[in-house]
Coordinates of C-alpha atoms in Angstrom, one line a residue:
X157 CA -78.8 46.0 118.1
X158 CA -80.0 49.5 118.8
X159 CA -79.0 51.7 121.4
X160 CA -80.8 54.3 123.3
X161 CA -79.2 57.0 125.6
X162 CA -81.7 58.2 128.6
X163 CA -80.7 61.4 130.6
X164 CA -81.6 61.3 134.5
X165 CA -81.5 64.8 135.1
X166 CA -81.9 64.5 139.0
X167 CA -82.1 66.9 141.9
X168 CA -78.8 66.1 143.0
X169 CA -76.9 64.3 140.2
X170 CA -77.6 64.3 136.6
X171 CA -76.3 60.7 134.6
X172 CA -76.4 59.8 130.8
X173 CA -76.6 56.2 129.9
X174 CA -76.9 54.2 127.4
X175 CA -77.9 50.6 126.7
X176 CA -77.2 48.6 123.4
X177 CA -80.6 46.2 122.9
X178 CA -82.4 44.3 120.9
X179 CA -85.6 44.6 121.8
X180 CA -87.4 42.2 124.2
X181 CA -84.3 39.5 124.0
X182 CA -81.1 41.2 125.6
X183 CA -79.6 44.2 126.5
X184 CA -76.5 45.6 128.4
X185 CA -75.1 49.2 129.7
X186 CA -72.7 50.2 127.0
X187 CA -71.7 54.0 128.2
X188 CA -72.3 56.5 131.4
X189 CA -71.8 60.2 132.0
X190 CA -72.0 61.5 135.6
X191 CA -71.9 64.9 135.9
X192 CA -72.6 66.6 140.0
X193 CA -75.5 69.1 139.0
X194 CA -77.3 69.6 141.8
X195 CA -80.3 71.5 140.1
X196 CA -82.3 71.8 143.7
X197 CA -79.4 73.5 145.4
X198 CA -81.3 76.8 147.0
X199 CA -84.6 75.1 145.6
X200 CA -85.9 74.2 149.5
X201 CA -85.2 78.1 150.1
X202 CA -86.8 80.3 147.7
X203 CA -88.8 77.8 145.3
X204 CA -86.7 78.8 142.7
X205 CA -83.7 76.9 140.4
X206 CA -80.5 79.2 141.2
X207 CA -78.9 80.6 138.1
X208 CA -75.6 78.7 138.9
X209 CA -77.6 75.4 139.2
X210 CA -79.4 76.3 135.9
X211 CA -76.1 76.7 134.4
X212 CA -74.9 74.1 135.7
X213 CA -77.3 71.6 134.2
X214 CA -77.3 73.8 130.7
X215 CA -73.8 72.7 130.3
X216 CA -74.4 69.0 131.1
X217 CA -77.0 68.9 128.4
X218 CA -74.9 70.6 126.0
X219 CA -72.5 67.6 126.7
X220 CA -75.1 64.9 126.6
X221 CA -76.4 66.1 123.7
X222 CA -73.0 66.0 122.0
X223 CA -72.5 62.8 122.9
X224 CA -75.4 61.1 121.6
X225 CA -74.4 62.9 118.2
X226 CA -71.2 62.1 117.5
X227 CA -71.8 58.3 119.0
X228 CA -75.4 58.2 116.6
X229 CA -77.2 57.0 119.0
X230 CA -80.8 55.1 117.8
X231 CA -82.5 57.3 120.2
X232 CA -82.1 60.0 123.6
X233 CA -84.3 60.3 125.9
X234 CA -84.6 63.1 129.1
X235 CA -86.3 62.9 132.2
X236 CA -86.3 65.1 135.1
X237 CA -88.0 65.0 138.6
X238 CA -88.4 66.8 141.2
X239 CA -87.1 69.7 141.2
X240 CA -88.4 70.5 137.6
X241 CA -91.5 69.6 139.2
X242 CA -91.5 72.0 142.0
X243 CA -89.7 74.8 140.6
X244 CA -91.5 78.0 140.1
X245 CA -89.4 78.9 137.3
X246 CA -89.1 75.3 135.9
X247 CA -90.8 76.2 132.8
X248 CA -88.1 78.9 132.2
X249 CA -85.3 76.2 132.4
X250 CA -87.3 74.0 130.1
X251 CA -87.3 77.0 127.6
X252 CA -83.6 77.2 127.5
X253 CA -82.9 73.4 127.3
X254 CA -85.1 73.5 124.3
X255 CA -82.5 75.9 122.6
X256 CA -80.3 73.0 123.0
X257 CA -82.7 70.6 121.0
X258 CA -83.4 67.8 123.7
X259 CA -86.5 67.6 125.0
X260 CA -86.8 66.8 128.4
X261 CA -89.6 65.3 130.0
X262 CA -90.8 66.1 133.6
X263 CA -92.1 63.4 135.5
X264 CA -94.9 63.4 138.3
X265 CA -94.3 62.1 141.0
X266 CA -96.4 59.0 140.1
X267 CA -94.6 58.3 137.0
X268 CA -91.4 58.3 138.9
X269 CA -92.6 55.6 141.3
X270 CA -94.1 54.1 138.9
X271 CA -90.4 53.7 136.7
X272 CA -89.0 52.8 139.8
X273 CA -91.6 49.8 140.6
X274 CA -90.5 48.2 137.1
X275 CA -87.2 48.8 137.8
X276 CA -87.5 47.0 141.0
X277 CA -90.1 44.2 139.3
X278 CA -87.7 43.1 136.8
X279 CA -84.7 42.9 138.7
X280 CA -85.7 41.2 141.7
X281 CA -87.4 38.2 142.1
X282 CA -90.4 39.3 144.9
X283 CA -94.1 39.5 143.5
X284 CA -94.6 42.1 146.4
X285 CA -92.3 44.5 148.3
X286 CA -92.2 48.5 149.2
X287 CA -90.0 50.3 146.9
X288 CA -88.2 54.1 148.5
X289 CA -86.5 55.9 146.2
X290 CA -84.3 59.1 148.0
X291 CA -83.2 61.4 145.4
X292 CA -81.7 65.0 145.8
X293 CA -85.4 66.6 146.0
X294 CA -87.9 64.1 147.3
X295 CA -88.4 60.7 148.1
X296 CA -91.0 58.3 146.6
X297 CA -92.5 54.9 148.4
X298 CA -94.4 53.0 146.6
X299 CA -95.9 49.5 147.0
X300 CA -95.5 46.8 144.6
X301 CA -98.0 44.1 144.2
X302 CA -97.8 41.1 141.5
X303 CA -94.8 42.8 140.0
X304 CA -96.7 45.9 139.2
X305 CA -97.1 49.3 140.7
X306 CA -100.2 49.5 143.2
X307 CA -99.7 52.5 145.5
X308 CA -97.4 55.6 146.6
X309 CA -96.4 58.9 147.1
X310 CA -93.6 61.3 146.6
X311 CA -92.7 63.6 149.5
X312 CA -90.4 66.3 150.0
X313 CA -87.5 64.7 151.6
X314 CA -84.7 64.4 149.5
X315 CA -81.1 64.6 150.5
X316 CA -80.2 68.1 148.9
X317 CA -84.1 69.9 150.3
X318 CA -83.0 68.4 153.9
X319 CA -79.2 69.8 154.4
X320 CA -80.5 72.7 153.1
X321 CA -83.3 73.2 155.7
X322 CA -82.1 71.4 158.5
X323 CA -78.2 70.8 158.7
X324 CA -77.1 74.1 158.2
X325 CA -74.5 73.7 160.9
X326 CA -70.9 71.6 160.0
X327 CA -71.1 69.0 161.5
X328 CA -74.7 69.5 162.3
X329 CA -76.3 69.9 165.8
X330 CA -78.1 67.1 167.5
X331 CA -80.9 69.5 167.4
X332 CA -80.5 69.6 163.7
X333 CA -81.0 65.9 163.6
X334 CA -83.6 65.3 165.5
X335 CA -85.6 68.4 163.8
X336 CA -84.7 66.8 160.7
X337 CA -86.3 63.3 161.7
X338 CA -89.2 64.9 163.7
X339 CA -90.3 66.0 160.3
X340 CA -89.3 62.6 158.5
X341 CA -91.6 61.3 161.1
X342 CA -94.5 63.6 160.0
X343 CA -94.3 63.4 156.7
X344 CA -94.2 59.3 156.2
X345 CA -96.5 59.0 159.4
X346 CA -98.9 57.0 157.3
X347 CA -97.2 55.6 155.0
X348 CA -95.1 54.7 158.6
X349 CA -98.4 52.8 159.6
X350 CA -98.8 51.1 156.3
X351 CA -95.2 49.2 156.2
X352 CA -95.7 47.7 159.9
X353 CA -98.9 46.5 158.5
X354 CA -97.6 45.2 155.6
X355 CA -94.1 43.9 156.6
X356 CA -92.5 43.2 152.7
X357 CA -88.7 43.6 151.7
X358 CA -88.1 47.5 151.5
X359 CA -85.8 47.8 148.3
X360 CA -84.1 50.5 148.2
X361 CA -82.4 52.7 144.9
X362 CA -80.4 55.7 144.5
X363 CA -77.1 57.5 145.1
X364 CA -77.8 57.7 148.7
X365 CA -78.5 54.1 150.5
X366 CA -75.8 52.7 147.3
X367 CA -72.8 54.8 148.9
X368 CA -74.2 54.3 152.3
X369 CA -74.3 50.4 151.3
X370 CA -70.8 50.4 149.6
X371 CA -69.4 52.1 153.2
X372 CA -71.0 49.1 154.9
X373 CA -69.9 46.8 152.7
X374 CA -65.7 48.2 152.9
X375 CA -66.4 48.2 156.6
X376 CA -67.1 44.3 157.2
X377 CA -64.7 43.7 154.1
X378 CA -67.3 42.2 151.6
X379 CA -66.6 39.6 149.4
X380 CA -67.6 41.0 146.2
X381 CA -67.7 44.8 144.7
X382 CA -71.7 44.3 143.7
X383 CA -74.4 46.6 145.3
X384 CA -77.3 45.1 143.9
X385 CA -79.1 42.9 145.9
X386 CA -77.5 43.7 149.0
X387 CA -78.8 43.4 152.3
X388 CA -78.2 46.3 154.2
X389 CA -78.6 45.9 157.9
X390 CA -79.8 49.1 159.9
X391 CA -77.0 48.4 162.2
X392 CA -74.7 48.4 159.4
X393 CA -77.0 51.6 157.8
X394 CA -76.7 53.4 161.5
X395 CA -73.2 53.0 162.0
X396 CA -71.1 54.8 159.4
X397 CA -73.9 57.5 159.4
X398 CA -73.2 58.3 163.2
X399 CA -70.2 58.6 161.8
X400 CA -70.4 61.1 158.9
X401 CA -72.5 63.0 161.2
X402 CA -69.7 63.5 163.5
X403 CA -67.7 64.9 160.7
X404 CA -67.4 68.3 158.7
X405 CA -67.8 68.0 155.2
X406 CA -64.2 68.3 154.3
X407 CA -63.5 65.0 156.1
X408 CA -66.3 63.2 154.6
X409 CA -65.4 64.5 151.4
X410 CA -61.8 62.3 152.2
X411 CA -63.5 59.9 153.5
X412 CA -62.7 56.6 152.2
X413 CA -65.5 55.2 149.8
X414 CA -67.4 58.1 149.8
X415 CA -68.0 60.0 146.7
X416 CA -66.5 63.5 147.4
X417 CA -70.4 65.5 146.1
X418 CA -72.3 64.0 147.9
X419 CA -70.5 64.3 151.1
X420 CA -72.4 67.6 152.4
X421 CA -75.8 65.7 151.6
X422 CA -75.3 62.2 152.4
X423 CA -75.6 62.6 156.3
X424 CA -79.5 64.0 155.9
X425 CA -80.4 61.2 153.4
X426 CA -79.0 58.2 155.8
X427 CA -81.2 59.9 158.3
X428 CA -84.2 59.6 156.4
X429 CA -83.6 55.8 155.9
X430 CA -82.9 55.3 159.4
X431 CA -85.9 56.8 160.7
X432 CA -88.1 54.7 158.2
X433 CA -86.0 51.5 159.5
X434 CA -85.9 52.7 163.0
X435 CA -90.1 54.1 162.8
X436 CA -91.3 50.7 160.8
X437 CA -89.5 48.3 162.6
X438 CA -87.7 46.5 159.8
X439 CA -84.3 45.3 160.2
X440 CA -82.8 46.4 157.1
X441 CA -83.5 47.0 153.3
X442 CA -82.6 45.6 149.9
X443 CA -80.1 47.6 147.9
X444 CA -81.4 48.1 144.2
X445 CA -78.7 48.8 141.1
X446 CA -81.3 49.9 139.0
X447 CA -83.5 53.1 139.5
X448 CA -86.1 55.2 137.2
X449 CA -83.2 55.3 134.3
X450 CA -84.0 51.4 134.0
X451 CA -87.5 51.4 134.6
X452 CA -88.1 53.6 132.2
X453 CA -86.0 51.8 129.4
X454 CA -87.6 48.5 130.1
X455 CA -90.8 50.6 128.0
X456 CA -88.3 50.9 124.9
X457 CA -87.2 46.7 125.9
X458 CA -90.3 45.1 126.7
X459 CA -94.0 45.3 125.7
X460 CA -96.4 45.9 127.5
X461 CA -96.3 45.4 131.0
X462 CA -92.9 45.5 129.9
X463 CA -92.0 42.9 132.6
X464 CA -89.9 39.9 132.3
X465 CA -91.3 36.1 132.6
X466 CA -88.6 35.1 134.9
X467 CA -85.7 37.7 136.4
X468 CA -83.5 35.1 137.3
X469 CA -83.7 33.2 134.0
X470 CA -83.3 36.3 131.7
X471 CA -80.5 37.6 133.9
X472 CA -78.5 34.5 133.2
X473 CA -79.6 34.6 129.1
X474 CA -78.4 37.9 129.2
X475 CA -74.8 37.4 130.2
X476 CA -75.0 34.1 127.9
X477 CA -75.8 36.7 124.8
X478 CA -73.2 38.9 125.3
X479 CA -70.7 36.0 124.6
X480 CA -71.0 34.0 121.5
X481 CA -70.9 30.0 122.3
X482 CA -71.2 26.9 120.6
X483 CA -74.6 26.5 120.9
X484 CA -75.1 22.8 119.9
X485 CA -71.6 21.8 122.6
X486 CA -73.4 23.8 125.5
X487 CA -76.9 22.3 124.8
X488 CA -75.1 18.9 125.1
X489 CA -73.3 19.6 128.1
X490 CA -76.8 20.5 129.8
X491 CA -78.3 18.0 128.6
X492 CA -75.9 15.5 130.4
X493 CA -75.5 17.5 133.6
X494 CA -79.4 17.2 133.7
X495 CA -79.0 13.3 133.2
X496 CA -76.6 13.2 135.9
X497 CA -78.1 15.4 138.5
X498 CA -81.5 13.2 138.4
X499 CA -79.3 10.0 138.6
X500 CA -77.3 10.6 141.5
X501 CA -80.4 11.9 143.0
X502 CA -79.7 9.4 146.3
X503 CA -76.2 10.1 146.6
X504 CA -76.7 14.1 146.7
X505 CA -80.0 14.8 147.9
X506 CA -80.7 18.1 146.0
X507 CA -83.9 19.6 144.7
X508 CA -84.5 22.1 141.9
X509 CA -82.4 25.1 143.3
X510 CA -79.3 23.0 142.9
X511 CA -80.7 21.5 139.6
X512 CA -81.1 25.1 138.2
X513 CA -77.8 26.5 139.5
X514 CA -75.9 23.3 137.9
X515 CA -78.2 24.0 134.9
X516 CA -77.0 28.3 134.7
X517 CA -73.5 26.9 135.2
X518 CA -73.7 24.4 132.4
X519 CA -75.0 27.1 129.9
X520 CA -72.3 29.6 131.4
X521 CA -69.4 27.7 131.7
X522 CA -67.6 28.3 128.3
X523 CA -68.1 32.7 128.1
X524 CA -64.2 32.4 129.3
X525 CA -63.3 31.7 125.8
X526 CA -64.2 35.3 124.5
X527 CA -61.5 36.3 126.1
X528 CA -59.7 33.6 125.2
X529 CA -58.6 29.5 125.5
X530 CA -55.9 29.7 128.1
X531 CA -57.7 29.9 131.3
X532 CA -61.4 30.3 130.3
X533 CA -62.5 28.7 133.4
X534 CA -61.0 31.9 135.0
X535 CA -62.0 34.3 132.7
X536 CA -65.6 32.4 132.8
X537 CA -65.6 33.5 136.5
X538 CA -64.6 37.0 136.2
X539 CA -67.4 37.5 133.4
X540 CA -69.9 35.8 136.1
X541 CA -68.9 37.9 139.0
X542 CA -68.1 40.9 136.7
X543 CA -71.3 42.4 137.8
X544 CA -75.1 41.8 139.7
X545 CA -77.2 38.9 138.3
X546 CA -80.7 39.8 139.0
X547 CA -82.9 37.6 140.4
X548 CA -79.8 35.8 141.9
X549 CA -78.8 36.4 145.5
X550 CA -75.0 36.8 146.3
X551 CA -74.6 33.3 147.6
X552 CA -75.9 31.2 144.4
X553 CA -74.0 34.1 141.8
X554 CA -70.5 33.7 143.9
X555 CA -71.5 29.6 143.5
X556 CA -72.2 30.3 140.0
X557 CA -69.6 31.9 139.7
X558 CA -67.2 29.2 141.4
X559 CA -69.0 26.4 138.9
X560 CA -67.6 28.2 136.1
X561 CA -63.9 28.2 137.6
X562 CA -64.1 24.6 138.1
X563 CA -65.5 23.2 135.3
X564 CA -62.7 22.3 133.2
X565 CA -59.7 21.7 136.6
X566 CA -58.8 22.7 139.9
X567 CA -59.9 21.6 143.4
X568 CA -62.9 23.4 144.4
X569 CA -63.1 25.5 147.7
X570 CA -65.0 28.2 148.5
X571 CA -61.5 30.8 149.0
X572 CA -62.8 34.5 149.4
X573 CA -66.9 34.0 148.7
X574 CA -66.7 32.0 152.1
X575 CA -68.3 34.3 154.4
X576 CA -71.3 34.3 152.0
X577 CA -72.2 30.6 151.8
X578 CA -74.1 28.0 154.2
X579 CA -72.3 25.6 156.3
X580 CA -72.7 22.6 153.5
X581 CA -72.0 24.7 150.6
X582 CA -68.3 23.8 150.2
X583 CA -69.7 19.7 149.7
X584 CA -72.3 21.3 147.2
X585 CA -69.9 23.2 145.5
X586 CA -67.6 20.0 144.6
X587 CA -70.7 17.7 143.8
X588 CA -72.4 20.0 141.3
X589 CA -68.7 20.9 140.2
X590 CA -68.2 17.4 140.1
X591 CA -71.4 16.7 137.6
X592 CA -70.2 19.6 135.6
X593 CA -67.0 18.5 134.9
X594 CA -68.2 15.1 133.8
X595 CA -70.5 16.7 131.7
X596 CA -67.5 18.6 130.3
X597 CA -65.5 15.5 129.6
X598 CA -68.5 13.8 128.2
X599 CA -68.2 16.2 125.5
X600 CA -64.6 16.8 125.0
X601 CA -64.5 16.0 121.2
X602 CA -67.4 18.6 120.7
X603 CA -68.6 16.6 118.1
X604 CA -71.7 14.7 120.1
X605 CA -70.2 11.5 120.0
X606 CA -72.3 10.3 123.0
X607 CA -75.3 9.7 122.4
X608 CA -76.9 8.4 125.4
X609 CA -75.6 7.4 129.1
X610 CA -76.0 4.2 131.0
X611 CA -75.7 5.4 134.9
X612 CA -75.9 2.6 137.6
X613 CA -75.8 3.1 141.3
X614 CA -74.2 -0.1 143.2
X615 CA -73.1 0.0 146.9
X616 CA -69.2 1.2 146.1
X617 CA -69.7 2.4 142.7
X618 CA -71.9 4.3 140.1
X619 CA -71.0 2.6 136.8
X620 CA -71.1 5.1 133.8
X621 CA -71.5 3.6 130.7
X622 CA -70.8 6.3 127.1
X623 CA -73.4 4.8 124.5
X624 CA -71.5 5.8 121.1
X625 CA -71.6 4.2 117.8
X626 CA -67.6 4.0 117.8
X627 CA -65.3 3.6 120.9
X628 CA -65.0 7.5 121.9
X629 CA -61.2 7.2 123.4
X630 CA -61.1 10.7 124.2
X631 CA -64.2 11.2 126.4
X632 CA -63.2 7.7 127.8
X633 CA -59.7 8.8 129.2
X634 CA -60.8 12.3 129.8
X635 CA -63.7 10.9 132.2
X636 CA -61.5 9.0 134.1
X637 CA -59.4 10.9 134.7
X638 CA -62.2 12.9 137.4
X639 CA -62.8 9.8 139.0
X640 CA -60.7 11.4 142.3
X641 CA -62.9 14.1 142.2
X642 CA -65.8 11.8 142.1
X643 CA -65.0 9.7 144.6
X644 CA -64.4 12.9 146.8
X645 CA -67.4 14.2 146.0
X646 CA -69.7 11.4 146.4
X647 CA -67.9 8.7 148.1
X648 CA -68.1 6.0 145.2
X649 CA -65.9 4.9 143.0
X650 CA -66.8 5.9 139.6
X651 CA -66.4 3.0 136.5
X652 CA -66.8 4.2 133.1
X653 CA -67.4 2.2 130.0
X654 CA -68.1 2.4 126.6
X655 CA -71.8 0.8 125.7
X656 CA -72.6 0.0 122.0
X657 CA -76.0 0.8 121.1

């Protein structure tokens, strides 16, 4: 394992993280550092970084820098954007951070679209989609095509450059606000043509549209604390801004869910992603986790293109890898799920998405016992929901997530992931549990003492026969005991039987 640290240092908010990897297989987020900079306060006034906001961002480079040295980090890394960028006396700045011995690198604006694009192509599961990414300074929209960056353009429109030129009023004017999005509107007016043209999934990253998405998401009381891959309606986007724009910054900065910097800038960033909403005619965006720190790790992960094959299959092998299994028990456990699934294909009626899901759950379903025996199926669930699954949508993660709870006991129901699911998911949810189980109990011993299974579908029962060299009496009376939760499930009685070979 190595582990790289990569410092965002932003317009608005500068972040260290670091991921522990090994490269091209897995990875995982291991340590953060968030400090409030805001390097492009006074920057949309004069063209010039302020000498508190230089200071500012001095001392969180000292601390980054410390950081990586007494952790020995493999590697750090330092971008910057746009304010660097624009700054007349950017190369000044850069002059003093070298005193502190980390090089930063400054960005283009391409570059950071193009980081942003990978970001986006290897955490969600769309070949094609417009990507906008709102920082402090500027905001970038590009278009992604086959996974790869195609098109876009940075333009001055960050959350920090607006408030300063437009809001200066507390709570701002209405004549603030619509100056603001008169000049949104001349700025994108091309790129405004382009997306009603080309009507793709609008994913959306950065500090912004996630707070705006987590205020949304408090607001209709949201099943699960994940941001990524959210859908954010403009309805739900439009009304906690009118909102915050009705209040001063001292009550946004008590605002509930609101992070207390960002609550003089937040206002003049949702505006921006209304108007592009409101001017494009699209009826919400897609909330991305990840941003330019990602895509620009995924260069240090991945080889060139640095993409994953599958986002949704490397998403669930990573979780897997950050739990140690019995490799040989959960390769028999899928194995026999798969058998099953294709067996009962006329009593159920699923297709691949259900195969795969029951599939994810079957290599999943043991990570509870890191933590430890009692209750695995529990802490299984917890590790599943613990955080986003890329490539997943909310739905099949909080069903992934519920096959993990009840692979081992329990009834299962929906309970709180309810207001995600379809109107048949709580019978899809016990059949697949169902299989699972059975694949469980088929392999209680651990030892692979079934070999093979004999499945027969009659009119009032499926007959499952264990083909094993010697009677195995504890997969026997462990299988039979789910046949309640069979018959529920599928409406059969379920026989089971040991078959010599």
């Amino acid at each position: 394992m190595q582990r790289i640290g990569i410092v965002d240092l932003g317009s608005g908010t500068s972040r260290l993280v670091v991921f522990a990897y090994e490269p091209g297989k897995h990875f995982r987020l291991v340590d953060e550092i968030r400090e409030p900079v805001r390097l492009g306060e006074g920057l949309g006034q004069g063209g010039r970084l302020s000498s508190a906001a230089i200071e500012r961002a001095i001392s969180a480079l000292r601390l980054y820098a410390d950081f990586a040295q007494a952790t020995t980090l493999d590697r750090l890394e330092a971008i910057a954007t746009s304010a660097l960028r624009d700054a007349e006396n950017g190369p000044e700045f850069l002059q003093r951070i070298q005193e502190i011995g980390l090089p930063v690198r400054v960005l283009s604006g391409a570059e950071e679209a193009q980081y942003g694009v990978l970001a986006v192509a290897n955490s969600f599961a769309w070949e094609d989609a417009w990507v906008m990414d709102l920082g402090g300074g500027s905001a970038q929209i590009s278009r992604m095509k086959g996974r790869r960056y195609a098109s876009g353009g940075a333009y001055p429109l960050g959350a920090v450059r607006l408030s300063e030129r437009f809001l200066r009023s507390d709570p701002p004017k209405k004549s603030e606000i619509e100056e603001l999005e008169s000049f949104v509107r001349k700025e994108l007016k091309e790129i405004l043509k382009r997306l009603k043209r080309e009507p793709l999934p609008l994913v959306a990253m950065g500090g912004t549209v996630r707070n705006l998405a987590k205020l949304a998401q408090k607001r209709r009381h949201y099943p699960l604390d994940i941001l990524h891959g959210y859908w954010l309606s403009r309805e739900d986007l439009e009304n906690p801004l009118e909102a915050l724009l009705r209040q001063s910054v001292a009550e946004r900065r008590e605002a509930e869910g609101l992070q207390p910097d960002r609550a003089d800038v937040i206002p003049a960033g949702g505006l921006v992603y209304r108007t592009v909403l409101r001017e494009a005619g699209l009826e919400g965006l897609w909330i991305s986790g990840q941003g330019v720190r990602e895509g620009y790790f995924y260069q240090y992960f991945l080889p060139p293109p640095h993409l994953v094959p599958d986002v949704r299959g490397f998403s669930v092998r990573n979780l897997f890898a950050r739990y140690p299994q019995e490799i040989a028990h959960t390769a028999r456990v899928r194995n026999f799920c798969r058998q099953l699934f294709r067996a009962l294909a006329p009593l159920h009626g699923y297709g691949p998405p259900e195969e795969r899901l029951l599939d994810e759950a079957a290599l999943l379903h043991d990570i509870g016992m890191s933590v430890g025996y009692y209750d695995h199926h529990k802490h299984g669930e917890y590790l599943v929901m613990g955080s986003a699954l890329p490539g997943l949508t909310h739905r099949e993660q909080a069903l992934l997530g519920l096959l993990v709870r009840y692979h081992r006991k329990g009834e299962p129901k929906l309970g709180s992931y309810k207001p995600l699911m379809l109107p048949d998911d709580g019978k899809r949810l016990e059949r697949l549990a169902a299989l699972l189980r059975l694949a469980e109990y088929l392999e209680r011993s651990r030892a692979g003492r079934v070999e093979a299974l004999a499945i027969t579908l009659e009119s009032k029962r499926v007959r499952l026969g264990l083909e094993a060299a010697e009677e195995p009496w504890v997969e026997l009376a462990e299988v039979r005991k789910q046949q309640g939760l069979f018959r529920k499930a599928f409406g059969r009685e379920l026989e089971v039987y040991w078959k010599h070979p």
